[in-house]
Each structure stands twice: as C-alpha cells, then as structure tokens.
Coordinates of C-alpha atoms and ligand atoms in Angstrom, one line a residue:
M889 CA 123.9 2.1 -59.1
Q890 CA 123.8 3.2 -55.5
V891 CA 126.9 5.1 -54.3
F892 CA 127.5 5.2 -50.5
D893 CA 129.5 8.0 -48.8
M894 CA 131.5 7.9 -45.6
I895 CA 130.1 9.8 -42.6
I896 CA 132.6 11.9 -40.7
N897 CA 131.6 14.4 -38.0
G898 CA 127.9 14.0 -39.1
K899 CA 128.6 14.8 -42.7
P900 CA 128.8 12.7 -45.9
V901 CA 132.4 12.6 -47.2
R902 CA 133.7 11.4 -50.6
A903 CA 137.2 10.1 -51.2
G904 CA 137.7 10.9 -54.8
S905 CA 137.6 7.3 -55.9
T906 CA 135.3 4.4 -55.1
F907 CA 135.4 0.6 -55.0
D908 CA 132.8 -1.9 -56.1
V909 CA 130.6 -4.0 -53.9
V910 CA 129.6 -7.4 -55.5
N911 CA 126.4 -9.3 -55.0
P912 CA 127.7 -12.9 -54.4
A913 CA 124.5 -14.4 -55.8
T914 CA 125.1 -12.9 -59.2
G915 CA 128.8 -12.0 -59.2
E916 CA 127.7 -8.5 -60.3
V917 CA 128.5 -5.1 -58.8
F918 CA 125.4 -3.6 -57.1
A919 CA 126.9 -0.6 -55.2
R920 CA 130.0 1.6 -55.0
V921 CA 131.6 2.8 -51.8
Q922 CA 134.2 5.4 -51.1
A923 CA 137.9 4.2 -51.2
G924 CA 139.0 6.0 -48.0
D925 CA 142.6 6.1 -46.7
A926 CA 144.6 7.0 -43.7
S927 CA 143.8 10.8 -44.1
H928 CA 140.1 10.0 -43.6
V929 CA 140.9 7.9 -40.5
D930 CA 142.7 11.0 -39.2
Q931 CA 139.7 13.2 -39.9
A932 CA 137.3 10.7 -38.3
V933 CA 139.4 10.2 -35.2
A934 CA 139.7 14.0 -34.8
A935 CA 135.9 14.3 -35.0
A936 CA 135.4 11.4 -32.5
R937 CA 138.0 13.0 -30.1
A938 CA 136.3 16.4 -30.3
A939 CA 132.9 14.7 -29.6
F940 CA 134.2 12.7 -26.7
P941 CA 134.0 15.2 -23.8
G942 CA 130.3 16.1 -24.6
W943 CA 129.2 12.5 -25.2
S944 CA 131.0 11.1 -22.1
R945 CA 129.4 13.7 -19.9
T946 CA 125.9 13.3 -21.4
P947 CA 123.6 12.1 -18.6
D948 CA 123.3 8.4 -18.5
A949 CA 119.5 8.4 -19.0
E950 CA 119.9 10.5 -22.1
R951 CA 122.5 8.2 -23.6
K952 CA 120.2 5.3 -22.9
R953 CA 117.3 7.1 -24.5
L954 CA 119.4 7.7 -27.6
M955 CA 120.5 4.1 -27.8
H956 CA 116.8 3.0 -27.8
A957 CA 116.2 5.6 -30.5
L958 CA 118.9 3.8 -32.6
G959 CA 117.1 0.5 -32.1
A960 CA 113.8 2.2 -33.2
A961 CA 115.6 3.6 -36.4
L962 CA 116.9 0.1 -37.2
E963 CA 113.4 -1.3 -36.8
A964 CA 111.8 1.4 -39.0
H965 CA 114.3 0.6 -41.8
M966 CA 114.2 -3.2 -41.4
P967 CA 113.2 -4.2 -45.0
E968 CA 115.8 -1.9 -46.5
L969 CA 118.6 -3.1 -44.3
M970 CA 117.6 -6.8 -44.8
E971 CA 117.9 -6.3 -48.6
L972 CA 121.3 -4.7 -48.3
V973 CA 122.5 -7.5 -46.1
T974 CA 121.2 -10.1 -48.5
K975 CA 122.8 -8.3 -51.5
E976 CA 126.2 -7.8 -49.9
A977 CA 126.6 -11.0 -47.7
G978 CA 124.5 -13.4 -49.8
K979 CA 122.5 -14.8 -46.9
P980 CA 118.8 -15.3 -47.6
L981 CA 116.1 -13.0 -46.3
G982 CA 114.6 -16.0 -44.4
G983 CA 117.1 -18.8 -44.5
L984 CA 117.8 -22.2 -43.0
N985 CA 116.0 -22.4 -39.6
G986 CA 115.3 -18.7 -39.9
V987 CA 119.0 -17.7 -39.9
G988 CA 119.1 -15.0 -42.6
S989 CA 119.1 -11.3 -43.0
G990 CA 115.8 -11.0 -41.1
M991 CA 117.5 -12.6 -38.1
E992 CA 120.5 -10.4 -38.6
V993 CA 118.5 -7.1 -38.6
G994 CA 116.1 -8.4 -35.9
G995 CA 119.1 -9.4 -33.8
A996 CA 120.7 -6.0 -34.3
I997 CA 117.5 -4.4 -33.0
A998 CA 117.3 -6.7 -30.0
W999 CA 121.0 -6.3 -29.1
T1000 CA 120.6 -2.5 -29.3
H1001 CA 117.7 -2.4 -26.9
V1002 CA 119.1 -4.9 -24.4
T1003 CA 122.5 -3.2 -24.4
A1004 CA 120.8 0.2 -24.0
D1005 CA 119.3 -1.0 -20.7
L1006 CA 122.6 -2.3 -19.2
E1007 CA 124.0 -0.4 -16.2
L1008 CA 127.5 0.4 -15.0
P1009 CA 126.8 1.0 -11.3
V1010 CA 129.4 2.4 -8.9
E1011 CA 130.6 -0.4 -6.6
V1012 CA 131.4 0.4 -3.0
I1013 CA 134.3 -1.7 -1.7
Q1014 CA 134.6 -0.2 1.7
D1015 CA 132.5 2.3 3.7
N1016 CA 133.5 2.7 7.3
D1017 CA 134.7 5.3 9.8
D1018 CA 138.1 5.3 8.1
A1019 CA 137.3 5.6 4.5
R1020 CA 134.9 5.1 1.6
I1021 CA 136.3 3.3 -1.5
E1022 CA 134.3 3.4 -4.7
V1023 CA 135.0 1.7 -8.0
H1024 CA 133.8 3.7 -11.1
R1025 CA 133.6 2.6 -14.7
K1026 CA 134.8 5.3 -17.0
P1027 CA 134.7 5.4 -20.9
L1028 CA 138.0 4.9 -22.6
G1029 CA 137.8 7.6 -25.3
V1030 CA 137.8 6.9 -29.0
V1031 CA 137.0 3.2 -30.0
G1032 CA 138.1 1.9 -33.4
S1033 CA 135.8 -0.9 -34.7
I1034 CA 136.8 -3.2 -37.5
T1035 CA 134.2 -5.7 -38.8
P1036 CA 134.2 -8.8 -41.1
W1037 CA 131.9 -9.8 -43.9
N1038 CA 129.9 -12.7 -42.5
W1039 CA 127.4 -10.8 -40.2
P1040 CA 128.2 -7.3 -41.2
L1041 CA 125.4 -5.3 -39.6
M1042 CA 125.0 -7.5 -36.5
I1043 CA 128.7 -7.4 -35.7
A1044 CA 128.8 -3.6 -36.2
I1045 CA 126.0 -3.3 -33.7
W1046 CA 127.8 -5.6 -31.3
H1047 CA 130.8 -3.2 -31.4
V1048 CA 129.1 0.2 -31.6
I1049 CA 126.2 0.0 -29.2
P1050 CA 128.1 -1.0 -26.0
A1051 CA 131.0 1.4 -26.9
L1052 CA 128.5 4.3 -27.2
R1053 CA 126.4 3.2 -24.2
A1054 CA 129.5 3.3 -22.0
G1055 CA 130.3 6.9 -23.2
N1056 CA 132.9 6.4 -25.9
T1057 CA 132.9 7.8 -29.4
V1058 CA 133.5 5.5 -32.4
V1059 CA 135.2 5.2 -35.7
I1060 CA 134.0 2.1 -37.6
K1061 CA 135.5 0.4 -40.6
P1062 CA 133.3 -2.3 -42.2
S1063 CA 134.7 -5.1 -44.4
G1064 CA 135.2 -3.8 -47.9
M1065 CA 133.1 -6.7 -49.2
T1066 CA 130.1 -5.9 -47.1
P1067 CA 130.0 -2.2 -46.2
T1068 CA 126.6 -1.0 -47.3
A1069 CA 124.2 -2.0 -44.5
T1070 CA 126.7 -0.6 -41.9
I1071 CA 127.0 2.7 -43.8
R1072 CA 123.2 2.9 -43.9
F1073 CA 123.0 2.3 -40.2
V1074 CA 125.6 5.0 -39.5
E1075 CA 123.6 7.4 -41.7
L1076 CA 120.5 6.6 -39.7
A1077 CA 122.4 6.9 -36.4
N1078 CA 123.8 10.3 -37.4
A1079 CA 120.3 11.7 -37.6
I1080 CA 120.0 10.9 -33.9
L1081 CA 123.4 11.3 -32.3
P1082 CA 125.5 14.5 -32.0
P1083 CA 128.1 14.9 -34.8
G1084 CA 131.4 13.0 -34.4
V1085 CA 130.0 10.5 -31.9
L1086 CA 129.8 7.7 -34.6
N1087 CA 131.9 8.0 -37.8
I1088 CA 132.5 5.5 -40.6
V1089 CA 135.5 5.2 -42.9
T1090 CA 135.4 2.7 -45.7
G1091 CA 138.3 1.1 -47.5
E1092 CA 140.4 -2.0 -47.3
S1093 CA 143.1 -3.3 -45.0
G1094 CA 145.1 0.0 -45.2
V1095 CA 142.3 1.8 -43.4
G1096 CA 142.1 -1.0 -40.8
S1097 CA 145.8 -0.8 -40.1
A1098 CA 145.6 3.0 -39.9
I1099 CA 143.0 2.6 -37.2
A1100 CA 145.0 -0.1 -35.4
K1101 CA 148.1 2.2 -35.3
H1102 CA 146.4 5.5 -34.6
P1103 CA 147.9 7.2 -31.6
D1104 CA 144.6 8.9 -30.6
I1105 CA 142.4 5.8 -30.6
N1106 CA 142.1 4.2 -27.1
K1107 CA 140.6 0.8 -27.9
I1108 CA 140.2 -1.5 -30.9
V1109 CA 137.3 -4.0 -31.1
F1110 CA 137.9 -6.4 -33.9
T1111 CA 136.0 -9.3 -35.3
G1112 CA 137.7 -11.3 -38.0
S1113 CA 140.4 -13.8 -38.8
T1114 CA 143.1 -14.8 -36.3
P1115 CA 146.1 -13.6 -38.5
T1116 CA 144.5 -10.2 -38.9
G1117 CA 143.8 -10.1 -35.1
K1118 CA 147.5 -10.7 -34.4
N1119 CA 148.5 -8.0 -36.8
I1120 CA 146.2 -5.6 -35.1
M1121 CA 147.5 -6.5 -31.7
Q1122 CA 151.0 -5.7 -32.9
N1123 CA 150.0 -2.4 -34.4
A1124 CA 147.9 -1.5 -31.3
A1125 CA 150.9 -1.8 -29.0
G1126 CA 152.2 1.7 -29.9
N1127 CA 149.9 3.4 -27.4
L1128 CA 148.9 0.3 -25.5
K1129 CA 145.3 0.3 -26.9
R1130 CA 142.8 -1.8 -25.1
L1131 CA 141.7 -4.8 -27.2
T1132 CA 138.7 -7.0 -27.7
L1133 CA 139.5 -9.6 -30.4
E1134 CA 136.8 -12.0 -31.6
L1135 CA 138.7 -14.2 -34.0
G1136 CA 138.4 -17.5 -35.9
G1137 CA 136.9 -20.7 -34.5
N1138 CA 137.0 -24.4 -35.4
D1139 CA 134.3 -25.6 -33.1
A1140 CA 134.0 -29.3 -32.2
G1141 CA 130.7 -31.0 -31.4
I1142 CA 130.7 -34.4 -29.8
V1143 CA 127.7 -36.7 -30.2
L1144 CA 127.3 -39.3 -27.5
P1145 CA 125.9 -42.8 -28.4
D1146 CA 122.6 -42.3 -26.6
V1147 CA 121.0 -39.9 -29.1
D1148 CA 118.5 -40.7 -31.8
P1149 CA 120.3 -40.1 -35.1
K1150 CA 117.1 -39.1 -37.0
A1151 CA 115.9 -36.7 -34.3
I1152 CA 119.3 -35.0 -33.9
A1153 CA 120.5 -34.7 -37.5
P1154 CA 118.4 -31.7 -38.4
K1155 CA 119.7 -29.8 -35.4
L1156 CA 123.3 -30.8 -36.2
F1157 CA 122.8 -29.7 -39.8
G1158 CA 121.3 -26.4 -38.8
V1159 CA 124.2 -25.4 -36.5
G1160 CA 126.8 -26.5 -39.0
F1161 CA 125.3 -25.0 -42.2
H1162 CA 123.4 -21.9 -41.3
N1163 CA 124.7 -18.9 -43.1
N1164 CA 126.6 -21.4 -45.2
G1165 CA 128.9 -22.3 -42.3
Q1166 CA 130.2 -18.7 -42.4
T1167 CA 129.7 -18.0 -38.8
C1168 CA 132.5 -17.9 -36.3
A1169 CA 130.8 -20.3 -33.9
C1170 CA 129.3 -22.7 -36.4
L1171 CA 129.9 -26.4 -35.7
K1172 CA 132.9 -27.1 -37.8
R1173 CA 134.2 -30.5 -36.7
L1174 CA 131.5 -33.2 -35.8
Y1175 CA 132.7 -36.2 -33.7
V1176 CA 130.1 -39.0 -33.7
H1177 CA 130.2 -42.2 -31.7
D1178 CA 131.0 -45.3 -33.8
S1179 CA 127.7 -47.0 -32.9
I1180 CA 125.6 -44.4 -34.6
Y1181 CA 128.2 -42.9 -37.0
E1182 CA 126.8 -44.2 -40.3
K1183 CA 123.2 -43.4 -39.4
V1184 CA 124.0 -39.8 -38.5
C1185 CA 126.1 -39.3 -41.6
A1186 CA 123.3 -40.7 -43.9
E1187 CA 120.7 -38.4 -42.3
L1188 CA 123.0 -35.3 -42.6
A1189 CA 123.6 -36.1 -46.3
R1190 CA 119.9 -36.6 -46.9
I1191 CA 119.2 -33.2 -45.4
A1192 CA 122.0 -31.6 -47.4
K1193 CA 120.7 -32.9 -50.7
E1194 CA 117.2 -31.5 -49.8
T1195 CA 118.4 -28.0 -48.9
V1196 CA 117.3 -25.2 -51.2
V1197 CA 120.4 -23.3 -52.4
G1198 CA 119.9 -20.1 -54.4
D1199 CA 119.7 -16.3 -54.5
G1200 CA 118.8 -15.1 -51.0
L1201 CA 116.3 -12.6 -52.4
V1202 CA 114.1 -15.4 -53.6
E1203 CA 111.6 -16.6 -51.1
G1204 CA 112.2 -20.2 -49.9
T1205 CA 116.0 -20.1 -50.3
E1206 CA 117.6 -21.8 -47.3
L1207 CA 121.3 -21.2 -48.2
G1208 CA 122.7 -18.5 -50.4
P1209 CA 126.1 -18.2 -52.1
V1210 CA 129.4 -18.2 -50.4
Q1211 CA 130.2 -14.6 -49.8
N1212 CA 133.2 -14.2 -52.1
K1213 CA 135.1 -16.1 -54.8
A1214 CA 138.3 -16.5 -52.7
Q1215 CA 136.4 -18.2 -49.9
L1216 CA 134.6 -20.4 -52.5
D1217 CA 138.0 -21.5 -53.9
F1218 CA 139.3 -22.2 -50.4
V1219 CA 136.3 -24.4 -49.6
Q1220 CA 136.8 -26.3 -52.8
E1221 CA 140.5 -26.8 -52.0
L1222 CA 139.7 -28.2 -48.6
V1223 CA 137.1 -30.6 -50.0
E1224 CA 139.5 -31.8 -52.7
D1225 CA 142.2 -32.4 -50.1
A1226 CA 139.8 -34.5 -48.0
R1227 CA 138.8 -36.5 -51.1
A1228 CA 142.5 -37.1 -52.0
H1229 CA 143.1 -38.4 -48.5
G1230 CA 140.3 -41.0 -48.6
A1231 CA 137.3 -39.2 -47.2
R1232 CA 133.8 -40.0 -48.6
I1233 CA 131.9 -37.0 -50.0
L1234 CA 128.3 -37.9 -49.2
S1235 CA 126.7 -34.8 -50.6
G1236 CA 127.7 -31.8 -52.7
G1237 CA 131.4 -31.5 -53.0
K1238 CA 131.5 -28.9 -55.8
A1239 CA 130.7 -25.4 -56.8
R1240 CA 127.6 -24.8 -59.0
S1241 CA 128.2 -23.6 -62.6
G1242 CA 126.6 -20.4 -63.8
G1243 CA 126.7 -17.0 -62.1
G1244 CA 127.3 -16.4 -58.4
F1245 CA 129.5 -18.2 -55.8
F1246 CA 127.4 -21.2 -55.0
F1247 CA 128.7 -24.3 -53.4
E1248 CA 126.6 -27.4 -52.7
P1249 CA 126.1 -28.3 -49.0
T1250 CA 128.8 -30.9 -48.4
V1251 CA 128.8 -33.6 -45.8
I1252 CA 132.2 -35.5 -45.5
A1253 CA 132.3 -38.9 -43.9
D1254 CA 135.5 -40.7 -42.9
A1255 CA 137.1 -37.4 -42.1
K1256 CA 140.1 -37.6 -39.8
D1257 CA 142.1 -35.3 -37.6
G1258 CA 145.1 -34.2 -39.6
M1259 CA 143.0 -33.6 -42.8
R1260 CA 142.9 -29.9 -43.7
V1261 CA 139.1 -29.9 -43.7
V1262 CA 139.2 -30.9 -40.0
D1263 CA 142.2 -29.0 -38.8
E1264 CA 141.5 -25.6 -40.5
E1265 CA 138.4 -23.4 -40.2
Q1266 CA 136.4 -24.1 -43.4
F1267 CA 134.1 -21.1 -43.1
G1268 CA 131.9 -22.6 -45.8
P1269 CA 129.0 -25.1 -46.4
V1270 CA 131.1 -28.1 -45.5
L1271 CA 130.9 -30.4 -42.4
P1272 CA 133.5 -33.1 -41.8
V1273 CA 132.2 -36.0 -39.6
I1274 CA 134.8 -37.8 -37.6
R1275 CA 134.3 -41.3 -36.0
Y1276 CA 135.3 -41.9 -32.4
S1277 CA 134.8 -44.7 -29.9
D1278 CA 136.4 -43.5 -26.6
I1279 CA 135.1 -40.4 -24.9
E1280 CA 138.4 -39.5 -23.1
E1281 CA 140.2 -39.7 -26.4
V1282 CA 137.6 -37.6 -28.3
I1283 CA 137.7 -34.8 -25.7
A1284 CA 141.5 -34.7 -26.2
R1285 CA 141.0 -34.6 -30.0
A1286 CA 138.4 -31.8 -29.7
N1287 CA 140.8 -29.8 -27.6
N1288 CA 143.8 -30.4 -29.8
N1289 CA 143.3 -27.3 -31.8
E1290 CA 144.7 -23.8 -31.5
N1291 CA 141.2 -22.3 -31.6
G1292 CA 138.9 -22.2 -28.6
L1293 CA 135.7 -20.3 -29.5
G1294 CA 132.8 -22.8 -28.9
G1295 CA 132.1 -26.5 -28.4
S1296 CA 129.2 -28.8 -27.8
I1297 CA 128.1 -32.1 -26.4
W1298 CA 125.0 -33.8 -27.7
S1299 CA 123.3 -36.3 -25.4
K1300 CA 120.0 -37.2 -23.6
D1301 CA 122.0 -37.2 -20.3
H1302 CA 122.2 -33.5 -19.5
A1303 CA 124.3 -33.9 -16.3
K1304 CA 126.9 -36.1 -18.0
A1305 CA 127.0 -33.8 -21.1
A1306 CA 127.4 -30.7 -18.9
E1307 CA 130.3 -32.3 -17.1
L1308 CA 132.0 -33.1 -20.5
A1309 CA 131.2 -29.7 -21.9
L1310 CA 133.1 -28.0 -19.1
R1311 CA 136.2 -30.0 -20.2
L1312 CA 136.1 -28.4 -23.6
E1313 CA 138.7 -25.7 -24.0
C1314 CA 136.5 -22.9 -25.4
G1315 CA 134.8 -19.7 -24.4
T1316 CA 131.2 -21.1 -24.7
A1317 CA 130.2 -24.7 -24.3
W1318 CA 126.7 -25.8 -25.3
V1319 CA 124.7 -28.9 -24.5
N1320 CA 122.3 -30.0 -27.3
E1321 CA 122.9 -26.7 -29.0
H1322 CA 125.7 -24.9 -30.8
G1323 CA 126.6 -21.3 -31.7
A1324 CA 123.5 -19.7 -30.1
V1325 CA 124.3 -16.3 -28.6
Q1326 CA 122.2 -13.8 -26.8
P1327 CA 122.7 -10.2 -25.7
D1328 CA 122.9 -10.8 -22.0
A1329 CA 125.3 -13.8 -21.9
P1330 CA 129.1 -13.2 -22.4
F1331 CA 130.6 -14.6 -25.6
G1332 CA 134.3 -14.7 -26.5
G1333 CA 137.2 -17.0 -27.4
V1334 CA 140.0 -18.6 -25.5
K1335 CA 143.4 -19.7 -26.9
Q1336 CA 143.8 -18.2 -30.4
S1337 CA 140.1 -17.5 -30.9
G1338 CA 140.4 -14.1 -29.2
L1339 CA 140.8 -11.9 -26.2
G1340 CA 138.0 -10.6 -24.0
V1341 CA 134.2 -11.0 -24.3
E1342 CA 131.2 -9.3 -25.8
F1343 CA 127.6 -8.9 -24.6
G1344 CA 125.9 -8.3 -21.3
R1345 CA 127.6 -6.6 -18.4
Y1346 CA 130.9 -8.3 -18.9
G1347 CA 131.0 -7.1 -22.5
L1348 CA 130.0 -3.6 -21.6
E1349 CA 132.8 -3.4 -19.0
E1350 CA 135.3 -3.9 -21.7
Y1351 CA 134.5 -0.4 -23.0
T1352 CA 135.5 1.1 -19.7
S1353 CA 138.5 1.5 -17.4
I1354 CA 138.3 1.3 -13.7
Q1355 CA 138.8 4.4 -11.6
T1356 CA 139.1 3.7 -7.9
L1357 CA 138.1 6.6 -5.6
K1358 CA 139.2 6.6 -2.0
I1359 CA 137.8 9.2 0.4
M1360 CA 139.5 9.4 3.7
K1361 CA 137.1 10.2 6.5
A1362 CA 139.4 10.4 9.5
Ligands
LIG2498 P1 139.5 -10.6 -42.0 O1 140.4 -10.7 -40.8 O2 140.1 -10.9 -43.4 O3 138.9 -9.1 -42.1 C1 138.2 -8.6 -41.1 C2 138.3 -7.0 -41.2 O4 139.7 -6.7 -40.9 C3 137.9 -6.4 -42.5 O5 137.3 -5.2 -42.3 C4 139.3 -6.2 -43.1 O6 139.3 -5.1 -44.1 C5 140.1 -5.8 -41.9 N1 141.6 -5.9 -42.1 C6 142.2 -6.8 -42.9 N2 143.6 -6.7 -42.7 C7 143.7 -5.8 -41.7 C8 144.8 -5.3 -41.0 N3 146.1 -5.7 -41.3 N4 144.7 -4.4 -40.0 C9 143.4 -4.0 -39.7 N5 142.3 -4.4 -40.3 C10 142.5 -5.3 -41.3 O7 138.3 -11.6 -41.7 P2 137.0 -11.9 -42.6 O8 137.5 -12.8 -43.7 O9 136.3 -10.7 -43.0 O10 136.1 -12.7 -41.6 C11 136.1 -14.0 -41.4 C12 136.8 -14.4 -40.1 O11 136.2 -13.7 -39.0 C13 136.7 -15.9 -39.8 O12 137.9 -16.4 -39.3 C14 135.7 -15.9 -38.6 O13 135.8 -17.0 -37.8 C15 136.0 -14.6 -37.9 N6 134.8 -14.2 -37.1 C16 134.9 -14.3 -35.8 C17 133.8 -14.0 -35.0 C18 133.9 -14.1 -33.5 O14 133.0 -13.5 -32.8 N7 134.8 -14.7 -32.9 C19 132.6 -13.5 -35.6 C20 132.6 -13.4 -37.0 C21 133.7 -13.8 -37.7

C-alpha cells in the first residue's frame, strides 16, 4: 500500500495518522494519505510566508524557466500520474472522446507551459511633461488553493501555476477523495522550486476551513461546490482575502430545429457524459425543439446503451465509475425523483451491482423544469432532455437558474446562434460546442457559479494587486 506524505518547506511531513483513498472502480483502498490538521496549515503558511520575499523578487525570466521545468517534470512522469488519476478519480486512461486521465495530465502540461509564457507588463497611463503614471502588477503573498475531486490534477495546476508565475507562494489542499496525483506533483515540483514556495497539506474540510480563516493567507482560489464556496467566502472575510471561486454549474444547451439529430447526437452525448458528467461545465440540461425532440432523444439513448462502462485502467473503457458512493446515491435519488414525476428513462437509470460505484449512462426524456434532475446539478452520468417550442421562452427557462457557468446553442445558423448565446446568463457561451476550455481564454462563472476568472492574462491578473506609481516631473 502506497503511503503519501505532506510536503511542507520542501520536506516530507507525517501527521501521526492517515486516511484511506478508495479506488471507485473497485471500492477498495489503494493508498493512504496523511490526516493533516490546522497545525500543519500553520507550518505550511509559515514556510510559504518565509519563501515569499525570495520568490517574488526572483527575476521574471527565472520564474518562467522554472514553470517550464514543472511542465517538463509532469511530462516525464505522465504514465505514473495518469494511473494515479484513474485510480483515485475513476476516469479512464483514454475515455469517451479522449476525455480521460491522459487528457487530464496532457492538459496539465499544456496549461503549465502556456501560463509560464504569460506576461504581466507595466502599463503606462500617462507620460508627459507633468508626470509619468505606471500601473504595476504585484504578487499578493501566500495563496491558499483548495481543489475538488473531479479533475484533481488539472485543477491543482490551474490554481498553482498562475499563482507561482505571478510571484506568490502557495499552500494547496486537495480533495481528501483524490489527493494522490496532486501530492505526487508537489513532490516533483519541490525538486525544482526553492523550499516553501509550494506546500501541500492533506486532510478534510477542517484543513480547508483553517486555510480559509488563516490570517497570513492573502488569497484563496477555490474550485468546488457552491455551498462550500459561500462558507469559504465568509471565513475569508477576517483579513479580506482576495477570492477566486469556481463553483457549481447547471449548464443549459439549446438545440434549434435546423440541426440534423443523427449528426448532432454524438456531440451532445460527449459534452453531457464525458467524465461521467462530473465536470463543472458539462451540459446538464438539454432543451430540444419539439420538431426533432423524439429523434434526438432516441439517438442519445442509443449511444448511451452502446457506451462502454468499466474500470478506467482497462483499455477501451469510455466511462468509469462515479467518483464516490455518496455521489452515486445522489444521482440515483435524482433519477428516481424524475421517474416518480412522469419522466421516461430511455437508457440506464440504475447503478450496476458488483464492486465499484458504477451507474449506467442515463438519458431522461419528458424531463421538465421543476424536476430535481433539471433544477439541481446532477454531477453524474445523467442527462435530462426537455422539450420546447418557443425560443424566447426557452432562453428564459435556461436563464431561470441560480447557476451561470456555461451555456450553449446548437444550430447550423452561426450568426443567429451567436446572438442567442450572448443572451445566456453564463460566464462562457458556446455555439455548437460545450464545456471546452483552453489556457488562453478566460473561464469563470456568473451568478452563483463563482467569482472571478481563470486562464490567460485575465486569470493571471487575479493573482496580483495593482500598484500605481506616479512620478512627478515638474
Ligand atoms: P466540495 O465543495 O465538497 O469540496 C471541494 C474542496 O473543498 C475539497 O477539497 C473539500 O475538502 C474542501 N472543503 C469542504 N468543506 C470546506 C470548508 N468548509 N472550507 C474549506 N474547504 C472545504 O466540492 P466537490 O464535491 O469536491 O466538487 C464538486 C463540485 O465542484 C461541483 O459542484 C462542481 O460543479 C464544482 N466544480 C466547479 C468547477 C468550476 O470551474 N466552476 C470545476 C470543477 C468542479
């Protein structure tokens, strides 16, 4: 059994007790991780604070070089990291449409290199005979990062790399359910970075709230559920920490009547079901025009029945297990609620017997707004399909949700679709696509899906504060 240590100030640290990490494909423990507590958060923050002056004054070119070295280290350990991600998160090595741990580690590498090359240039606002005014971007200090279980390594990279690139030091706490790939990354990074620049404390929500409350942390970047995000916001108020919150989504997609149901169904299925629907910006509510409704539903159900569900370590698996038993039970509850309220379960609808937390890909027809499976984020392999006939009405229904992460319009008429997409209340709107993110385009939620953005220059700037410098010449 592999036992993973925390890393504080460049050294492995044990807590005296450990907790188990379960492989959701088998339901069995495959690793043990240190059960850290608030005292380890204190140690890690002290180390990060001590490392901050040196790291923030490191020449920019050197920081950039070290960020690229982190990308190279991820690449050199890709098979090992992929296996850890598959074992802890359940996602296949390959996966549906190539969305699996190979994509997760590959994405982590790509994000690292692209973010390494981002710049924070000084902006000159005024330069005349009277004065010169410059706007500088300065690092904030110590950043606390708290990550979820669905894309554990990728999201750790999304937090850590821009924070370090901008000159901050970091204390990260991964989800207790999926900590191993992140710990391994932090180990690899500590062979490259000065001690204390990147620290990891493992544990459950107590460690998370100790980070959120800590008086010597300057910013929290959090990805996870909306209720936890609100709790972090309250706890962060003590010293007015800066916040980036990437929270839950319940993304709507609207299919216009001009599409070919057969051609579009595989795309819709991919964006709804990849990673078992356990992606913040998966398609979670699908509105289809009445004229093609039955055809789209039938195609989606056919694909669902053909999808290969199994252990992610086995080649050819398209969807793995749901990541944990509580999530599996929640998904089952939503499906039963839909069934009880008159929805038609066209495929799946139940967990698989035997080991592991497997749930059959489930397409639900005659789903309606007001059903739990539509109103709540399922975060599982379940897609409710909702009928509409009036475009104005469906835009209003899509927007009638407290979440606002992503949304999409599907049509052959790109101009009309783009016009409608801009009316969706969400941080990213796609046309003929859903959930696709890239390291140079900002991504974040509106309404209760979050605060701030990640990626690209806009994301990098969130790890800085502005200092205005005015030089009088007269
Ligand atoms: P979660 O909120 O339960 O946990 C996330 C992290 O917060 C874990 O590390 C957990 O230990 C920690 N935590 C729990 N309670 C805490 C507290 N009181 N204070 C501080 N930390 C605490 O979320 P989850 O179930 O791991 O992840 C699933 C959710 O994440 C979904 O809602 C999903 O939509 C969302 N998500 C959002 C994005 C995005 O970019 N918007 C990306 C991925 C996932």
